[in-house]
Amino acid sequence: MSEDIIKIKGTKSGLRLTFAKDVAFEDIEKDILDKFHSGSGFFVRGTEIFVPEGTLPAEQMERLRKLFHQHGLMFRTEKRIEQHTPAFNPHTPAYPPVQFHNIQAPVQAHSPSGNEELQQMLVINRTLRGGQEITTKSSVLICGNVNPGAQIIAGGSIDIRGTCRGMVHAGAYGDKKAFIIADRLMPTQIRIANLIARSPDTPEETGKAERASVKDGAIVIESIER
């Protein structure tokens, strides 16, 4: 079944689904069941699923609600889809919106102090191949590698549980407190807020994870213990 039948977009609240035009409801239903049975990470228990109101007849929307409920997901209808795109920092280049698939639901991470607002985190449970892009206002956790030609732009921090060889941009809205962590940090380009750096041509092998952060107005990379 074509992956274009259902388009999935991650939001701060969950996942938003849109359907291809002129597709039979039976094909939509089958595609959803295929994703459940494949174990590909499209739908995680407890995730909220949003579908724009009026997308399907009421009877079919009710069938979807029951289907997602049976698999431990919460089905919601949206009265409207937000189209607002916040402006980037004047010194930060703009990036086009992108679509991505096989994502886990956004989760919340508590701040150490307990006094700050909860931080949103988008979890990507796969390797990013060359040409794939992730753009989000939240922080990102990648459970896999970021291959050359892949790109991540995050409003918060970026944590890669693997090797990073792509382009990574944390704090894309101007947050210089954002950081980037990877088991092996070998990016083609690394950015934090409006600062840009490159990894060394011959990086030192320490066997430890590495963290990039802003110190004294420059991006500094240092070894850390996970």
Coordinates of N, CA and C in Angstrom, one line a residue:
M1 N 0.8 -1.2 0.0 CA 0.0 0.0 0.0 C 0.9 1.2 0.0
S2 N 0.5 2.2 -0.8 CA 1.4 3.4 -0.9 C 1.4 4.2 0.4
E3 N 2.6 4.7 0.8 CA 2.7 5.5 2.0 C 2.1 6.8 1.9
D4 N 1.7 7.2 0.7 CA 1.1 8.5 0.4 C -0.4 8.5 0.8
I5 N -1.0 7.4 1.1 CA -2.4 7.3 1.5 C -2.6 8.1 2.8
I6 N -1.6 8.0 3.7 CA -1.7 8.8 5.0 C -0.4 9.5 5.1
K7 N -0.6 10.8 5.4 CA 0.6 11.7 5.7 C 0.5 12.0 7.2
I8 N 1.7 11.8 7.9 CA 1.7 11.9 9.4 C 2.7 13.1 9.7
K9 N 2.2 14.0 10.5 CA 3.0 15.1 10.9 C 3.1 15.2 12.5
G10 N 4.3 15.3 13.0 CA 4.4 15.4 14.5 C 4.1 16.8 14.9
T11 N 3.3 16.9 16.0 CA 3.0 18.2 16.6 C 3.4 18.1 18.1
K12 N 3.3 19.3 18.8 CA 3.6 19.3 20.3 C 2.6 18.4 21.0
S13 N 1.4 18.2 20.5 CA 0.4 17.4 21.2 C 0.3 16.0 20.8
G14 N 0.8 15.6 19.7 CA 0.7 14.2 19.2 C 1.0 14.2 17.7
L15 N 0.2 13.4 17.0 CA 0.4 13.2 15.6 C -0.9 13.7 14.8
R16 N -0.7 14.4 13.7 CA -1.8 14.9 12.9 C -1.8 14.1 11.6
L17 N -2.9 13.5 11.2 CA -3.1 12.7 10.0 C -3.9 13.4 9.0
T18 N -3.4 13.4 7.7 CA -4.2 13.8 6.6 C -4.2 12.7 5.6
F19 N -5.2 12.6 4.8 CA -5.4 11.5 3.8 C -5.3 12.0 2.4
A20 N -4.8 11.2 1.5 CA -4.8 11.5 0.1 C -6.2 11.7 -0.4
K21 N -6.4 12.5 -1.4 CA -7.7 12.7 -2.0 C -8.2 11.5 -2.8
D22 N -9.5 11.3 -2.8 CA -10.1 10.3 -3.7 C -9.6 8.9 -3.3
V23 N -9.3 8.6 -2.0 CA -8.9 7.3 -1.6 C -10.1 6.7 -0.8
A24 N -10.4 5.4 -1.1 CA -11.5 4.8 -0.4 C -11.2 4.6 1.1
F25 N -12.2 4.7 1.9 CA -12.0 4.6 3.4 C -11.4 3.2 3.7
E26 N -11.8 2.2 3.0 CA -11.3 0.8 3.3 C -9.7 0.8 3.1
D27 N -9.2 1.6 2.1 CA -7.8 1.7 1.9 C -7.1 2.4 3.1
I28 N -7.7 3.5 3.6 CA -7.2 4.2 4.7 C -7.1 3.3 5.9
E29 N -8.2 2.6 6.2 CA -8.3 1.7 7.3 C -7.3 0.6 7.2
K30 N -7.1 0.0 6.0 CA -6.1 -1.0 5.9 C -4.7 -0.5 6.1
D31 N -4.4 0.7 5.6 CA -3.1 1.3 5.7 C -2.8 1.5 7.2
I32 N -3.7 2.0 8.0 CA -3.5 2.2 9.4 C -3.2 0.8 10.1
L33 N -4.0 -0.2 9.7 CA -3.8 -1.5 10.3 C -2.4 -2.1 9.9
D34 N -2.0 -1.8 8.7 CA -0.7 -2.3 8.3 C 0.4 -1.6 9.1
K35 N 0.2 -0.4 9.4 CA 1.2 0.3 10.2 C 1.3 -0.2 11.7
F36 N 0.1 -0.5 12.2 CA 0.0 -1.2 13.6 C 0.8 -2.5 13.6
H37 N 0.6 -3.3 12.6 CA 1.1 -4.7 12.5 C 2.6 -4.7 12.1
S38 N 3.1 -3.6 11.5 CA 4.4 -3.6 11.0 C 5.4 -3.3 12.1
G39 N 4.9 -2.7 13.2 CA 5.8 -2.4 14.3 C 6.9 -1.3 13.9
S40 N 6.5 -0.5 13.0 CA 7.5 0.5 12.4 C 7.6 1.7 13.3
G41 N 6.8 1.9 14.4 CA 6.9 3.0 15.2 C 6.1 4.2 14.8
F42 N 5.2 4.0 13.9 CA 4.3 5.1 13.5 C 3.4 5.5 14.7
F43 N 2.8 4.5 15.3 CA 1.8 4.8 16.4 C 2.2 4.1 17.7
V44 N 2.4 4.9 18.7 CA 2.9 4.5 20.0 C 1.7 4.6 21.0
R45 N 1.5 3.6 21.8 CA 0.4 3.6 22.8 C 0.4 4.9 23.6
G46 N -0.8 5.5 23.8 CA -0.9 6.7 24.6 C -0.8 8.0 23.7
T47 N -0.4 7.8 22.5 CA -0.3 9.0 21.6 C -1.7 9.6 21.2
E48 N -1.8 10.9 21.2 CA -3.0 11.5 20.7 C -2.9 11.7 19.1
I49 N -4.0 11.2 18.5 CA -4.1 11.3 17.0 C -5.1 12.4 16.6
F50 N -4.7 13.3 15.8 CA -5.6 14.4 15.4 C -5.9 14.3 13.9
V51 N -7.2 14.4 13.6 CA -7.6 14.5 12.2 C -8.5 15.7 12.0
P52 N -8.3 16.5 11.0 CA -9.1 17.7 10.8 C -10.6 17.4 10.7
E53 N -11.4 18.2 11.4 CA -12.8 18.0 11.4 C -13.4 18.1 9.9
G54 N -14.3 17.2 9.6 CA -14.9 17.2 8.3 C -14.1 16.5 7.2
T55 N -12.9 15.9 7.6 CA -12.1 15.1 6.6 C -12.9 13.9 6.1
L56 N -13.6 13.2 6.9 CA -14.4 12.1 6.6 C -15.8 12.2 7.1
P57 N -16.7 11.4 6.6 CA -18.1 11.4 7.2 C -18.0 10.9 8.6
A58 N -19.0 11.4 9.4 CA -19.0 11.1 10.8 C -18.9 9.6 11.1
E59 N -19.6 8.8 10.3 CA -19.6 7.3 10.6 C -18.1 6.8 10.4
Q60 N -17.4 7.2 9.4 CA -16.1 6.8 9.2 C -15.1 7.3 10.3
M61 N -15.3 8.6 10.7 CA -14.5 9.1 11.8 C -14.7 8.3 13.1
E62 N -15.9 7.8 13.3 CA -16.2 7.0 14.5 C -15.5 5.7 14.4
R63 N -15.5 5.1 13.2 CA -14.8 3.8 13.0 C -13.3 4.0 13.3
L64 N -12.7 5.1 12.8 CA -11.3 5.4 13.1 C -11.1 5.6 14.6
R65 N -12.0 6.3 15.3 CA -11.9 6.5 16.7 C -11.8 5.1 17.5
K66 N -12.7 4.2 17.1 CA -12.7 2.9 17.7 C -11.5 2.1 17.4
L67 N -11.0 2.2 16.2 CA -9.8 1.5 15.7 C -8.6 1.9 16.5
F68 N -8.4 3.2 16.7 CA -7.2 3.7 17.4 C -7.4 3.4 18.9
H69 N -8.6 3.5 19.4 CA -8.9 3.2 20.8 C -8.5 1.7 21.1
Q70 N -8.8 0.8 20.2 CA -8.5 -0.6 20.4 C -7.0 -0.8 20.5
H71 N -6.2 0.1 19.9 CA -4.7 -0.1 20.0 C -4.1 0.9 21.0
G72 N -4.9 1.5 21.9 CA -4.3 2.3 23.0 C -4.0 3.7 22.6
L73 N -4.6 4.2 21.5 CA -4.3 5.6 21.1 C -5.6 6.5 21.3
M74 N -5.4 7.8 21.5 CA -6.5 8.7 21.7 C -6.8 9.4 20.4
F75 N -8.0 9.3 19.9 CA -8.4 10.0 18.6 C -9.1 11.3 18.9
R76 N -8.7 12.3 18.2 CA -9.3 13.7 18.4 C -9.6 14.3 17.0
T77 N -10.6 15.1 16.9 CA -10.8 15.9 15.7 C -10.4 17.3 16.0
E78 N -9.9 17.9 14.9 CA -9.4 19.3 15.0 C -10.4 20.2 14.3
K79 N -10.7 21.3 14.9 CA -11.6 22.3 14.2 C -10.9 23.1 13.2
R80 N -9.6 23.3 13.4 CA -8.8 24.0 12.4 C -7.3 23.6 12.6
I81 N -6.5 23.7 11.6 CA -5.1 23.4 11.6 C -4.3 24.7 11.6
E82 N -3.4 24.9 12.6 CA -2.6 26.1 12.7 C -1.7 26.2 11.6
Q83 N -1.7 27.4 10.9 CA -0.8 27.6 9.8 C 0.4 28.6 10.2
H84 N 0.4 29.1 11.4 CA 1.4 30.1 11.8 C 2.8 29.5 11.8
T85 N 3.7 30.1 11.3 CA 5.1 29.7 11.3 C 5.9 30.9 11.9
P86 N 6.5 30.6 13.1 CA 7.2 31.7 13.8 C 8.4 32.1 13.0
A87 N 8.8 33.4 13.2 CA 10.0 33.9 12.5 C 11.2 33.5 13.1
F88 N 12.3 33.2 12.3 CA 13.6 32.8 12.8 C 14.3 34.0 13.3
N89 N 15.4 33.8 14.1 CA 16.3 34.9 14.5 C 16.8 35.6 13.2
P90 N 16.9 36.9 13.2 CA 17.3 37.6 12.0 C 18.7 37.1 11.4
H91 N 19.5 36.6 12.3 CA 20.8 36.1 11.9 C 20.8 34.6 11.5
T92 N 19.6 34.0 11.6 CA 19.5 32.6 11.4 C 18.8 32.4 10.0
P93 N 19.4 31.6 9.1 CA 18.8 31.4 7.8 C 17.5 30.6 8.0
A94 N 16.5 30.9 7.1 CA 15.2 30.3 7.1 C 15.3 28.9 6.5
Y95 N 14.5 27.9 7.0 CA 14.5 26.6 6.4 C 13.1 26.3 5.9
P96 N 12.9 25.6 4.8 CA 11.6 25.2 4.3 C 11.0 24.2 5.2
P97 N 9.6 24.2 5.3 CA 9.0 23.1 6.0 C 9.2 21.8 5.4
V98 N 9.3 20.7 6.2 CA 9.5 19.4 5.7 C 8.5 18.4 6.3
Q99 N 8.4 17.2 5.7 CA 7.6 16.2 6.2 C 8.5 15.0 6.6
F100 N 8.1 14.3 7.6 CA 8.9 13.1 8.0 C 8.0 12.0 8.5
H101 N 8.5 10.8 8.4 CA 7.7 9.6 8.8 C 8.4 8.8 9.8
N102 N 7.7 7.7 10.3 CA 8.3 6.8 11.2 C 8.7 7.5 12.5
I103 N 7.9 8.4 13.0 CA 8.3 9.1 14.2 C 7.6 8.6 15.4
Q104 N 8.2 8.8 16.6 CA 7.5 8.5 17.8 C 6.8 9.7 18.3
A105 N 5.9 9.6 19.2 CA 5.1 10.7 19.7 C 6.1 11.7 20.5
P106 N 5.8 13.0 20.5 CA 6.6 13.9 21.3 C 6.3 13.6 22.8
V107 N 7.4 13.7 23.6 CA 7.3 13.4 25.0 C 7.7 14.6 25.7
Q108 N 7.4 14.7 27.1 CA 7.8 15.8 27.9 C 8.9 15.5 28.8
A109 N 9.9 16.4 28.9 CA 11.0 16.2 29.8 C 11.0 17.2 30.9
H110 N 11.1 16.8 32.2 CA 11.0 17.7 33.3 C 12.3 18.5 33.4
S111 N 12.3 19.8 33.7 CA 13.5 20.5 34.0 C 14.0 20.2 35.3
P112 N 15.3 20.2 35.6 CA 15.9 19.8 36.8 C 15.4 20.6 38.0
S113 N 15.1 21.9 37.8 CA 14.7 22.8 38.9 C 13.2 22.6 39.3
G114 N 12.4 22.1 38.3 CA 11.0 21.9 38.6 C 10.2 23.1 38.6
N115 N 10.9 24.3 38.4 CA 10.2 25.6 38.3 C 9.9 26.0 36.9
E116 N 10.7 25.5 35.9 CA 10.5 26.0 34.6 C 9.4 25.2 33.9
E117 N 9.0 25.7 32.8 CA 8.0 24.9 32.0 C 8.5 23.6 31.5
L118 N 7.6 22.6 31.3 CA 8.0 21.4 30.7 C 8.5 21.6 29.3
Q119 N 9.6 20.9 29.0 CA 10.2 21.0 27.6 C 9.7 19.9 26.7
Q120 N 9.3 20.2 25.5 CA 8.8 19.3 24.6 C 10.0 18.6 23.9
M121 N 9.9 17.3 23.6 CA 10.9 16.6 22.9 C 10.3 15.7 21.9
L122 N 10.9 15.7 20.7 CA 10.4 14.9 19.6 C 11.4 13.7 19.5
V123 N 10.8 12.4 19.6 CA 11.7 11.2 19.6 C 11.6 10.6 18.2
I124 N 12.8 10.4 17.5 CA 12.9 9.8 16.2 C 13.6 8.4 16.5
N125 N 12.8 7.4 16.3 CA 13.3 6.0 16.6 C 13.9 5.3 15.4
R126 N 14.8 6.0 14.7 CA 15.4 5.4 13.5 C 16.6 6.2 13.0
T127 N 17.4 5.7 12.1 CA 18.5 6.4 11.5 C 18.0 7.4 10.4
L128 N 18.6 8.6 10.3 CA 18.2 9.5 9.3 C 19.2 9.3 8.1
R129 N 18.7 9.0 7.0 CA 19.5 8.8 5.8 C 19.7 10.2 5.1
G130 N 20.7 10.2 4.2 CA 21.0 11.3 3.4 C 19.8 11.9 2.6
G131 N 19.6 13.2 2.7 CA 18.5 13.8 2.1 C 17.2 13.9 2.9
Q132 N 17.2 13.3 4.1 CA 16.1 13.4 5.0 C 16.3 14.6 6.0
E133 N 15.3 15.3 6.3 CA 15.3 16.5 7.2 C 14.3 16.4 8.3
I134 N 14.7 16.9 9.4 CA 13.7 17.1 10.5 C 13.8 18.5 11.0
T135 N 12.6 19.2 11.0 CA 12.5 20.6 11.5 C 11.4 20.6 12.6
T136 N 11.8 21.1 13.8 CA 10.8 21.2 14.9 C 11.1 22.3 15.8
K137 N 10.1 22.8 16.5 CA 10.3 23.9 17.5 C 10.8 23.3 18.8
S138 N 10.7 22.0 19.0 CA 11.1 21.4 20.2 C 12.5 20.8 20.2
S139 N 12.9 20.2 21.3 CA 14.2 19.4 21.3 C 14.0 18.1 20.6
V140 N 15.1 17.4 20.2 CA 15.0 16.2 19.4 C 15.9 15.1 20.0
L141 N 15.4 13.9 20.1 CA 16.1 12.7 20.5 C 16.1 11.8 19.3
I142 N 17.3 11.5 18.8 CA 17.5 10.6 17.7 C 18.0 9.2 18.2
C143 N 17.3 8.2 18.1 CA 17.8 6.8 18.5 C 18.3 6.1 17.2
G144 N 19.4 6.5 16.8 CA 20.0 6.0 15.6 C 21.1 7.0 15.1
N145 N 21.6 6.8 13.9 CA 22.6 7.7 13.3 C 22.0 8.8 12.5
V146 N 22.8 9.8 12.3 CA 22.4 10.9 11.3 C 23.5 10.9 10.2
N147 N 23.1 10.3 9.1 CA 24.1 10.1 8.0 C 24.4 11.3 7.2
P148 N 25.5 11.3 6.5 CA 25.9 12.5 5.7 C 24.7 12.9 4.7
G149 N 24.4 14.2 4.7 CA 23.3 14.7 3.8 C 22.0 14.8 4.5
A150 N 21.9 14.2 5.8 CA 20.7 14.4 6.6 C 20.9 15.7 7.4
Q151 N 19.7 16.3 7.8 CA 19.7 17.6 8.4 C 18.7 17.6 9.5
I152 N 19.1 18.2 10.7 CA 18.2 18.4 11.8 C 18.2 19.9 12.2
I153 N 17.0 20.5 12.3 CA 16.9 21.9 12.7 C 15.9 21.9 13.9
A154 N 16.4 22.2 15.1 CA 15.6 22.1 16.3 C 15.6 23.5 17.1
G155 N 14.4 23.8 17.6 CA 14.3 25.0 18.4 C 15.0 24.8 19.8
G156 N 15.1 23.5 20.2 CA 15.8 23.2 21.5 C 17.1 22.5 21.2
S157 N 17.4 21.5 22.1 CA 18.6 20.8 22.0 C 18.5 19.5 21.2
I158 N 19.6 18.9 20.8 CA 19.6 17.7 20.0 C 20.4 16.6 20.7
D159 N 19.9 15.4 20.9 CA 20.6 14.3 21.5 C 20.5 13.2 20.5
I160 N 21.7 12.7 20.0 CA 21.8 11.6 19.0 C 22.4 10.4 19.7
R161 N 21.7 9.3 19.8 CA 22.2 8.1 20.4 C 22.8 7.3 19.2
G162 N 23.9 7.8 18.7 CA 24.5 7.2 17.5 C 25.6 8.1 17.0
T163 N 26.0 7.9 15.8 CA 27.0 8.8 15.1 C 26.3 9.9 14.3
C164 N 26.8 11.1 14.5 CA 26.2 12.3 13.7 C 27.2 12.7 12.6
R165 N 26.9 12.5 11.4 CA 27.7 12.9 10.2 C 27.0 13.9 9.3
G166 N 25.8 14.3 9.7 CA 25.0 15.3 8.9 C 25.1 16.7 9.4
M167 N 24.2 17.5 9.1 CA 24.2 18.9 9.5 C 23.1 19.1 10.7
V168 N 23.6 19.6 11.8 CA 22.7 19.8 13.0 C 22.7 21.2 13.4
H169 N 21.5 21.7 13.7 CA 21.3 23.1 14.1 C 20.4 23.1 15.3
A170 N 20.9 23.3 16.5 CA 20.2 23.4 17.8 C 19.9 24.9 18.1
G171 N 18.9 25.2 18.9 CA 18.6 26.6 19.2 C 18.3 27.4 18.0
A172 N 17.6 26.9 17.0 CA 17.4 27.6 15.8 C 16.7 28.9 15.9
Y173 N 16.0 29.1 17.0 CA 15.2 30.3 17.2 C 16.0 31.3 18.0
G174 N 17.3 31.1 18.2 CA 18.1 32.0 18.9 C 18.5 31.6 20.3
D175 N 18.2 30.3 20.7 CA 18.5 29.9 22.1 C 20.0 29.4 22.2
K176 N 20.8 30.2 22.8 CA 22.3 29.9 22.9 C 22.5 28.9 24.0
K177 N 21.5 28.6 24.8 CA 21.7 27.6 25.9 C 21.4 26.2 25.4
A178 N 21.0 26.1 24.2 CA 20.8 24.8 23.6 C 22.1 24.1 23.3
F179 N 22.1 22.8 23.3 CA 23.3 22.0 23.1 C 23.1 20.8 22.1
I180 N 24.2 20.2 21.7 CA 24.1 19.0 20.8 C 24.9 17.9 21.4
I181 N 24.4 16.7 21.6 CA 25.1 15.6 22.1 C 25.0 14.4 21.1
A182 N 26.1 13.7 21.0 CA 26.1 12.5 20.1 C 27.1 11.5 20.6
D183 N 26.9 10.2 20.4 CA 27.9 9.2 20.8 C 29.2 9.5 20.0
R184 N 29.1 9.8 18.7 CA 30.2 10.3 18.0 C 29.8 11.5 17.2
L185 N 30.4 12.7 17.4 CA 30.0 13.9 16.9 C 30.9 14.3 15.7
M186 N 30.5 14.0 14.5 CA 31.3 14.2 13.3 C 30.5 14.9 12.2
P187 N 29.8 16.0 12.5 CA 28.9 16.7 11.6 C 29.6 17.4 10.5
T188 N 29.0 17.5 9.3 CA 29.5 18.3 8.2 C 29.4 19.8 8.6
Q189 N 28.4 20.1 9.4 CA 28.3 21.5 9.9 C 27.5 21.4 11.2
I190 N 27.8 22.3 12.2 CA 27.1 22.3 13.4 C 26.8 23.8 13.7
R191 N 25.5 24.0 14.2 CA 25.1 25.3 14.5 C 24.4 25.3 15.8
I192 N 24.6 26.4 16.6 CA 23.8 26.7 17.8 C 23.4 28.1 17.7
A193 N 22.1 28.4 17.7 CA 21.6 29.7 17.5 C 22.2 30.3 16.2
N194 N 22.9 31.4 16.3 CA 23.4 32.0 15.0 C 24.9 31.7 14.9
L195 N 25.5 30.8 15.7 CA 26.9 30.4 15.6 C 27.1 29.2 14.7
I196 N 28.2 29.2 14.0 CA 28.4 28.0 13.1 C 29.8 27.5 13.3
A197 N 30.0 26.2 13.3 CA 31.3 25.5 13.4 C 31.3 24.3 12.6
R198 N 32.5 23.7 12.4 CA 32.7 22.4 11.8 C 33.4 21.5 12.7
S199 N 33.2 20.2 12.5 CA 34.1 19.3 13.3 C 35.4 19.2 12.7
P200 N 36.5 18.8 13.4 CA 37.8 18.7 12.9 C 37.8 17.7 11.7
D201 N 38.7 17.9 10.8 CA 38.9 16.9 9.7 C 39.4 15.6 10.2
T202 N 40.2 15.5 11.2 CA 40.6 14.3 11.8 C 40.2 14.3 13.3
P203 N 38.9 14.0 13.6 CA 38.5 14.1 15.0 C 39.2 13.1 15.9
E204 N 39.5 13.5 17.1 CA 40.1 12.6 18.1 C 39.2 11.5 18.6
E205 N 39.6 10.3 18.6 CA 38.8 9.2 19.1 C 39.0 9.0 20.6
T206 N 37.9 9.4 21.3 CA 38.0 9.3 22.8 C 37.2 8.1 23.3
G207 N 36.3 7.6 22.5 CA 35.5 6.5 23.0 C 34.3 7.0 23.9
K208 N 34.2 8.3 24.0 CA 33.1 8.9 24.8 C 32.2 9.7 24.0
A209 N 31.0 9.9 24.5 CA 30.0 10.8 23.9 C 30.6 12.2 23.9
E210 N 30.1 13.1 23.0 CA 30.6 14.5 22.9 C 29.4 15.4 23.0
R211 N 29.7 16.6 23.5 CA 28.7 17.6 23.7 C 29.2 18.9 23.1
A212 N 28.4 19.6 22.3 CA 28.7 20.9 21.7 C 27.8 21.9 22.4
S213 N 28.4 23.0 22.9 CA 27.6 24.0 23.5 C 28.3 25.4 23.3
V214 N 27.7 26.4 23.6 CA 28.2 27.8 23.5 C 28.9 28.2 24.7
K215 N 30.2 28.6 24.6 CA 30.9 29.1 25.7 C 31.7 30.3 25.3
D216 N 31.6 31.4 25.9 CA 32.4 32.6 25.6 C 32.2 33.0 24.1
G217 N 30.9 32.9 23.7 CA 30.6 33.3 22.3 C 31.1 32.4 21.2
A218 N 31.4 31.2 21.5 CA 31.9 30.2 20.5 C 31.4 28.8 20.8
I219 N 31.3 28.0 19.7 CA 30.8 26.6 19.9 C 32.0 25.8 20.4
V220 N 31.9 25.1 21.5 CA 32.9 24.3 22.1 C 32.5 22.8 22.1
I221 N 33.3 21.9 21.7 CA 33.0 20.5 21.7 C 33.9 19.8 22.8
E222 N 33.2 19.0 23.7 CA 34.0 18.4 24.7 C 33.4 17.0 25.0
S223 N 34.3 16.1 25.5 CA 33.9 14.7 25.8 C 33.1 14.7 27.1
I224 N 32.1 13.8 27.1 CA 31.2 13.7 28.3 C 31.0 12.2 28.6
E225 N 30.5 12.0 29.8 CA 30.0 10.6 30.2 C 28.5 10.6 30.1
R226 N 28.0 9.6 29.4 CA 26.5 9.5 29.3 C 25.9 9.2 30.6

